[in-house]
Amino acid sequence: MIAGVDHVQLAAQSGSEPLLRAYYTGVLGMDELTKPPVLAARGGCWFGAGTAVLHLGITEDFRPARKAHPGIRVTGIHAFATRLRERGAKVVWDYDLPGHERFYSEDPVGNRLEFLEPVPMKG
């Protein structure tokens, strides 16, 4: 039986780790997680906040995920969007998911990220 999602992996190009660290920790406010030594030798970075865990793995033929994306639940979505904008990240609001406020952004290597917060449905 499936018990939950452990993590989501996104790809990145070789040498992008400093950009990824600056974005995922400095812009999004996530913590960098320590990779086991055998996996750290492959490059990339892991990040976590709350129950969200993202792995950024290095791939030689990197292409950013433009459609596939993690959906990251946040609280205080408007303040979070302001935080991202103030730190230079793109914020594109989307109002097509009933019961949620949400926006899309991109990490520094072009991977699509969705941020959403449930809102009470109006009767």
Coordinates of C-alpha atoms in Angstrom, one line a residue:
M1 CA 0.0 0.0 0.0
I2 CA 1.2 3.5 -0.7
A3 CA 1.8 5.5 2.5
G4 CA 2.8 8.8 1.0
V5 CA 5.3 10.6 -1.2
D6 CA 8.8 10.5 0.1
H7 CA 10.3 13.1 -2.2
V8 CA 10.1 14.6 -5.7
Q9 CA 13.2 14.7 -7.9
L10 CA 13.9 17.4 -10.4
A11 CA 16.9 17.6 -12.8
A12 CA 19.6 20.3 -13.1
Q13 CA 22.7 20.7 -15.1
S14 CA 26.2 20.1 -13.8
G15 CA 27.7 23.0 -11.9
S16 CA 24.3 24.5 -11.0
E17 CA 24.4 23.6 -7.3
P18 CA 25.4 27.1 -6.1
L19 CA 22.4 28.6 -7.9
L20 CA 20.1 25.9 -6.6
R21 CA 21.3 26.4 -3.0
A22 CA 20.8 30.1 -3.2
Y23 CA 17.3 29.7 -4.6
Y24 CA 15.9 26.8 -2.5
T25 CA 17.4 28.1 0.8
G26 CA 17.5 31.9 0.2
V27 CA 14.4 32.5 -1.9
L28 CA 12.1 29.6 -0.9
G29 CA 13.4 29.3 2.7
M30 CA 14.0 25.5 2.6
D31 CA 16.7 23.8 4.5
E32 CA 19.5 21.9 2.6
L33 CA 19.5 18.3 3.6
T34 CA 22.7 16.2 3.9
K35 CA 23.0 13.6 1.1
P36 CA 24.6 10.3 1.9
P37 CA 28.3 10.4 0.8
V38 CA 27.9 7.9 -2.0
L39 CA 25.0 10.0 -3.4
A40 CA 26.7 13.3 -2.7
A41 CA 29.6 12.2 -5.1
R42 CA 27.1 12.4 -8.0
G43 CA 26.4 16.1 -7.4
G44 CA 23.1 17.8 -6.9
C45 CA 21.3 18.9 -3.7
W46 CA 18.5 17.9 -1.5
F47 CA 16.1 20.4 0.2
G48 CA 13.3 20.1 2.7
A49 CA 10.6 22.2 4.5
G50 CA 7.7 20.8 6.5
T51 CA 6.8 17.5 4.8
A52 CA 8.1 18.7 1.4
V53 CA 11.4 17.2 0.2
L54 CA 12.9 18.0 -3.2
H55 CA 16.0 16.3 -4.7
L56 CA 17.8 18.1 -7.5
G57 CA 19.8 15.6 -9.4
I58 CA 22.5 16.3 -12.0
T59 CA 22.0 15.1 -15.5
E60 CA 24.2 15.6 -18.6
D61 CA 21.4 16.1 -21.1
F62 CA 19.5 18.5 -18.8
R63 CA 16.2 20.0 -20.0
P64 CA 14.0 21.9 -17.5
A65 CA 10.6 20.4 -16.6
R66 CA 8.3 23.0 -18.1
K67 CA 5.0 21.0 -17.6
A68 CA 5.8 18.3 -15.0
H69 CA 6.2 19.9 -11.6
P70 CA 5.9 19.5 -7.9
G71 CA 2.8 21.0 -6.2
I72 CA 4.1 22.6 -3.0
R73 CA 1.6 23.4 -0.3
V74 CA 2.2 26.7 1.5
T75 CA 0.6 28.8 4.1
G76 CA 0.2 32.6 3.7
I77 CA 0.4 32.3 -0.1
H78 CA 0.2 36.0 -0.9
A79 CA 3.0 36.8 1.5
F80 CA 5.0 33.9 0.1
A81 CA 4.4 35.2 -3.5
T82 CA 5.6 38.6 -2.3
R83 CA 8.7 37.0 -0.8
L84 CA 9.6 35.3 -4.1
R85 CA 9.0 38.5 -6.2
E86 CA 11.1 40.5 -3.8
R87 CA 13.9 38.0 -4.4
G88 CA 13.6 38.2 -8.1
A89 CA 11.5 35.1 -8.8
K90 CA 8.7 35.1 -11.3
V91 CA 5.2 34.6 -9.9
V92 CA 2.3 33.7 -12.3
W93 CA -1.1 33.4 -10.6
D94 CA -3.5 30.7 -11.8
Y95 CA -7.2 30.7 -10.6
D96 CA -8.4 27.5 -12.4
L97 CA -8.2 25.1 -9.4
P98 CA -11.4 25.4 -7.3
G99 CA -10.8 25.6 -3.5
H100 CA -7.2 26.8 -3.9
E101 CA -5.1 29.9 -4.5
R102 CA -2.0 29.0 -6.5
F103 CA 0.8 30.4 -8.6
Y104 CA 3.6 29.0 -10.7
S105 CA 7.3 30.0 -10.6
E106 CA 10.6 28.6 -11.9
D107 CA 13.8 27.6 -10.2
P108 CA 17.0 29.1 -11.5
V109 CA 17.5 26.3 -14.0
G110 CA 14.0 26.6 -15.4
N111 CA 12.1 23.8 -13.6
R112 CA 8.4 24.7 -13.1
L113 CA 7.2 24.8 -9.5
E114 CA 3.5 25.2 -8.3
F115 CA 2.7 26.7 -5.0
L116 CA -0.8 26.3 -3.6
E117 CA -2.9 26.9 -0.5
P118 CA -6.4 25.5 0.1
V119 CA -9.1 28.1 0.7
P120 CA -12.6 27.6 2.0
M121 CA -15.1 27.2 -0.8
K122 CA -17.7 30.0 -1.0
G123 CA -21.2 28.7 -0.6

